[in-house]
Amino acid sequence: MSRVIKFRAFTDGKMIYDIDISNTGQMIEGSYIVDCPVMQFTGLHDRNGVEIYEGDIIGVHRTVGGICRIGYCEFEKGKYVNKYKNTSFAEEIGIYGSLQEIEIIGNIHQNPELL
């Protein structure tokens, strides 16, 4: 099974999905973009079926009563990890915790206050 390669970008205060990254630059709907964050799809989905991208803020449900930890998705050392706020701890997404415990609650560009 092959992984779907998709990207999104944050530009002009909004998230643009399904952008094309070519060897000549970053393109959105045929127009070049400059100086905006581009995030790659991890190939994983959260407990609600939402695609997980780099920069997504992730809530981990491990206790009764809701979210017990909050972190953000980042590509590090060849794998996607959930880096937790106020700590140096990071865990590989989908390896140590079940994807059924993970929920996207925002992203670092539109909801930085969550971190």
Coordinates of N, CA and C in Angstrom, one line a residue:
M1 N 0.8 -1.2 0.0 CA 0.0 0.0 0.0 C 0.9 1.2 0.0
S2 N 0.6 2.2 -0.9 CA 1.4 3.4 -0.9 C 0.7 4.5 -0.2
R3 N 1.5 5.5 0.3 CA 0.9 6.6 1.1 C 0.6 7.7 0.1
V4 N -0.5 8.4 0.4 CA -0.9 9.5 -0.4 C 0.0 10.7 0.0
I5 N 0.5 11.4 -1.0 CA 1.3 12.6 -0.8 C 0.5 13.8 -1.1
K6 N 0.2 14.6 0.0 CA -0.6 15.8 -0.2 C 0.0 16.9 0.7
F7 N -0.3 18.1 0.3 CA 0.2 19.3 1.0 C -0.9 20.3 1.2
R8 N -0.7 21.1 2.2 CA -1.6 22.3 2.4 C -0.7 23.5 2.7
A9 N -1.2 24.7 2.6 CA -0.4 25.9 2.9 C -1.3 26.8 3.7
F10 N -0.6 27.6 4.5 CA -1.3 28.7 5.2 C -0.9 30.0 4.6
T11 N -1.8 30.7 4.0 CA -1.5 32.0 3.4 C -2.7 32.9 3.4
D12 N -2.4 34.2 3.6 CA -3.5 35.2 3.7 C -4.5 34.9 4.7
G13 N -4.1 34.3 5.8 CA -5.0 34.1 6.9 C -5.9 32.9 6.8
K14 N -5.6 32.0 5.8 CA -6.5 30.8 5.6 C -5.6 29.6 5.1
M15 N -6.2 28.5 5.4 CA -5.6 27.2 5.0 C -6.0 26.8 3.6
I16 N -5.1 26.5 2.7 CA -5.4 26.1 1.3 C -5.0 24.6 1.2
Y17 N -5.9 23.8 0.8 CA -5.6 22.4 0.7 C -5.3 22.0 -0.7
D18 N -4.7 20.8 -0.9 CA -4.4 20.2 -2.2 C -3.5 21.1 -3.1
I19 N -2.5 21.6 -2.5 CA -1.6 22.4 -3.3 C -0.6 21.5 -4.0
D20 N 0.0 22.0 -5.1 CA 0.9 21.2 -5.9 C 2.3 21.7 -5.7
I21 N 3.2 20.8 -5.2 CA 4.6 21.2 -5.0 C 5.4 20.6 -6.2
S22 N 5.9 21.5 -7.0 CA 6.7 21.1 -8.2 C 8.1 21.4 -8.0
N23 N 9.0 20.9 -8.9 CA 10.4 21.1 -8.7 C 10.8 22.6 -9.1
T24 N 9.8 23.3 -9.5 CA 10.1 24.7 -9.8 C 9.6 25.7 -8.8
G25 N 9.0 25.2 -7.7 CA 8.5 26.0 -6.7 C 7.2 25.5 -6.1
Q26 N 6.6 26.3 -5.2 CA 5.4 26.0 -4.6 C 4.3 26.7 -5.3
M27 N 3.2 25.9 -5.7 CA 2.2 26.4 -6.5 C 0.8 26.2 -5.8
I28 N -0.1 27.2 -5.8 CA -1.4 27.0 -5.4 C -2.3 27.4 -6.6
E29 N -3.1 26.5 -7.1 CA -4.0 26.7 -8.2 C -3.4 27.5 -9.3
G30 N -2.1 27.1 -9.6 CA -1.5 27.7 -10.8 C -0.7 28.9 -10.5
S31 N -0.8 29.5 -9.3 CA -0.1 30.7 -8.9 C 1.0 30.4 -7.9
Y32 N 2.2 31.0 -8.1 CA 3.3 30.7 -7.2 C 3.0 31.4 -5.8
I33 N 3.4 30.8 -4.8 CA 3.3 31.4 -3.5 C 4.7 31.5 -2.9
V34 N 4.9 32.5 -2.1 CA 6.2 32.8 -1.5 C 6.0 33.0 0.0
D35 N 7.0 32.6 0.7 CA 7.1 32.8 2.2 C 5.8 32.4 2.9
C36 N 5.3 31.3 2.7 CA 4.2 30.8 3.5 C 4.4 29.3 3.9
P37 N 4.0 29.0 5.1 CA 4.3 27.6 5.6 C 3.5 26.6 4.7
V38 N 4.2 25.5 4.3 CA 3.7 24.4 3.6 C 3.8 23.2 4.5
M39 N 2.7 22.4 4.7 CA 2.6 21.3 5.6 C 2.2 20.0 4.8
Q40 N 2.9 18.9 5.1 CA 2.6 17.7 4.4 C 1.6 16.8 5.2
F41 N 0.8 16.1 4.5 CA -0.2 15.1 5.1 C 0.7 13.9 5.6
T42 N 0.4 13.5 6.8 CA 1.1 12.4 7.4 C 0.7 11.0 6.9
G43 N -0.4 10.9 6.3 CA -1.0 9.6 5.9 C -1.8 9.0 6.9
L44 N -2.0 9.7 8.1 CA -2.8 9.3 9.2 C -4.0 10.1 9.4
H45 N -5.0 9.5 10.1 CA -6.3 10.2 10.4 C -6.5 10.1 11.9
D46 N -7.2 11.1 12.4 CA -7.5 11.1 13.8 C -8.7 10.3 14.1
R47 N -9.2 10.3 15.3 CA -10.3 9.5 15.8 C -11.6 9.8 15.0
N48 N -11.7 11.0 14.4 CA -12.9 11.4 13.7 C -12.7 11.3 12.2
G49 N -11.6 10.7 11.8 CA -11.4 10.6 10.3 C -10.7 11.8 9.7
V50 N -10.3 12.8 10.5 CA -9.7 14.0 9.9 C -8.3 13.7 9.6
E51 N -7.8 14.2 8.4 CA -6.4 14.0 8.0 C -5.5 14.8 9.0
I52 N -4.4 14.2 9.3 CA -3.4 14.8 10.2 C -2.3 15.3 9.3
Y53 N -2.0 16.7 9.4 CA -0.9 17.3 8.7 C 0.1 17.8 9.7
E54 N 1.3 18.1 9.2 CA 2.3 18.8 10.0 C 1.7 20.1 10.5
G55 N 2.0 20.5 11.7 CA 1.4 21.7 12.3 C 0.1 21.6 12.9
D56 N -0.6 20.4 12.8 CA -1.8 20.3 13.5 C -1.6 20.2 15.0
I57 N -2.5 20.8 15.8 CA -2.5 20.6 17.2 C -3.4 19.5 17.6
I58 N -2.8 18.6 18.4 CA -3.4 17.3 18.7 C -3.7 17.2 20.1
G59 N -5.0 16.8 20.4 CA -5.4 16.5 21.8 C -5.4 15.0 21.9
V60 N -4.8 14.5 23.0 CA -4.7 13.0 23.2 C -5.7 12.7 24.4
H61 N -6.6 11.8 24.0 CA -7.6 11.3 25.0 C -7.1 10.1 25.7
R62 N -6.7 10.2 26.9 CA -6.2 9.0 27.6 C -6.8 8.9 29.0
T63 N -7.6 9.8 29.4 CA -8.3 9.7 30.7 C -9.8 9.9 30.5
V64 N -10.5 9.5 31.5 CA -12.0 9.7 31.5 C -12.2 11.2 31.6
G65 N -13.1 11.8 30.8 CA -13.4 13.2 30.9 C -12.8 14.1 29.9
G66 N -12.1 13.6 28.9 CA -11.6 14.5 27.9 C -10.1 14.4 27.6
I67 N -9.6 15.5 27.1 CA -8.2 15.5 26.6 C -7.3 15.6 27.8
C68 N -6.2 14.8 27.8 CA -5.3 14.8 28.9 C -4.0 15.5 28.5
R69 N -3.6 15.5 27.2 CA -2.4 16.1 26.8 C -2.6 16.8 25.5
I70 N -1.9 17.9 25.2 CA -2.0 18.6 24.0 C -0.6 18.8 23.4
G71 N -0.4 18.5 22.1 CA 0.8 18.7 21.4 C 0.6 19.1 20.0
Y72 N 1.7 19.1 19.2 CA 1.5 19.4 17.8 C 2.3 18.5 16.9
C73 N 1.9 18.3 15.7 CA 2.5 17.3 14.8 C 3.7 18.0 14.1
E74 N 4.8 17.3 14.1 CA 6.0 17.8 13.5 C 6.8 16.6 12.9
F75 N 7.5 16.8 11.8 CA 8.3 15.8 11.2 C 9.7 15.9 11.8
E76 N 10.2 14.9 12.4 CA 11.5 14.9 13.1 C 12.2 13.5 13.0
K77 N 13.4 13.6 12.5 CA 14.2 12.4 12.4 C 13.5 11.3 11.6
G78 N 12.9 11.6 10.5 CA 12.3 10.6 9.6 C 11.0 10.1 10.0
K79 N 10.3 10.7 11.0 CA 9.0 10.3 11.4 C 8.1 11.4 11.9
Y80 N 6.8 11.3 11.9 CA 5.9 12.3 12.4 C 5.8 12.0 13.9
V81 N 5.9 13.1 14.7 CA 5.8 13.0 16.1 C 4.9 14.0 16.7
N82 N 4.3 13.7 17.8 CA 3.5 14.6 18.6 C 4.4 15.2 19.6
K83 N 4.7 16.5 19.5 CA 5.6 17.2 20.5 C 4.6 17.9 21.5
Y84 N 4.8 17.6 22.7 CA 4.0 18.1 23.8 C 4.4 19.5 24.3
K85 N 3.5 20.3 24.6 CA 3.8 21.7 25.0 C 4.5 21.6 26.4
N86 N 5.3 22.5 26.7 CA 6.0 22.7 28.0 C 6.9 21.5 28.3
T87 N 7.3 20.7 27.3 CA 8.2 19.6 27.6 C 9.0 19.3 26.4
S88 N 10.1 18.5 26.5 CA 10.9 18.1 25.4 C 10.4 16.7 24.9
F89 N 9.4 16.2 25.5 CA 8.9 14.8 25.2 C 8.2 14.9 23.9
A90 N 8.5 13.9 23.0 CA 7.8 13.7 21.8 C 7.5 12.2 21.6
E91 N 6.4 11.8 21.0 CA 6.2 10.4 20.7 C 5.7 10.3 19.3
E92 N 6.1 9.2 18.7 CA 5.7 8.9 17.3 C 4.2 8.7 17.2
I93 N 3.6 9.5 16.3 CA 2.1 9.4 16.1 C 1.7 8.0 15.6
G94 N 0.8 7.4 16.3 CA 0.3 6.1 15.9 C 1.1 4.9 16.3
I95 N 2.2 5.1 17.0 CA 3.0 4.0 17.5 C 2.8 3.7 18.9
Y96 N 3.0 4.7 19.8 CA 2.8 4.5 21.2 C 1.4 4.6 21.7
G97 N 0.7 5.5 21.0 CA -0.7 5.7 21.4 C -1.6 5.3 20.2
S98 N -2.8 4.9 20.5 CA -3.7 4.5 19.4 C -4.2 5.8 18.7
L99 N -4.4 5.7 17.4 CA -5.0 6.8 16.7 C -6.4 7.1 17.1
Q100 N -7.0 6.1 17.8 CA -8.4 6.4 18.4 C -8.3 7.3 19.6
E101 N -7.2 7.6 20.1 CA -7.0 8.5 21.2 C -6.7 9.9 20.8
I102 N -6.4 10.1 19.5 CA -5.9 11.4 19.0 C -7.0 12.2 18.3
E103 N -7.1 13.5 18.6 CA -8.1 14.3 17.9 C -7.4 15.7 17.5
I104 N -7.7 16.1 16.3 CA -7.2 17.4 15.8 C -8.0 18.5 16.5
I105 N -7.4 19.4 17.2 CA -8.2 20.5 17.8 C -7.8 21.8 17.3
G106 N -6.9 21.9 16.3 CA -6.5 23.2 15.7 C -5.2 23.0 14.9
N107 N -4.6 24.1 14.6 CA -3.3 24.1 14.0 C -2.4 25.3 14.5
I108 N -1.1 25.2 14.4 CA -0.2 26.2 15.0 C -0.3 27.5 14.3
H109 N -0.9 27.6 13.1 CA -1.0 28.9 12.5 C -2.3 29.6 12.8
Q110 N -3.4 28.9 12.9 CA -4.7 29.6 13.2 C -5.1 29.5 14.7
N111 N -4.5 28.6 15.5 CA -4.8 28.5 16.9 C -3.6 28.4 17.8
P112 N -2.6 29.3 17.7 CA -1.4 29.2 18.5 C -1.7 29.3 20.0
E113 N -2.8 29.9 20.4 CA -3.2 30.0 21.8 C -3.4 28.7 22.5
L114 N -3.7 27.6 21.7 CA -3.8 26.3 22.2 C -2.5 25.7 22.8
L115 N -1.4 26.2 22.3 CA -0.1 25.7 22.8 C 0.4 26.7 23.8

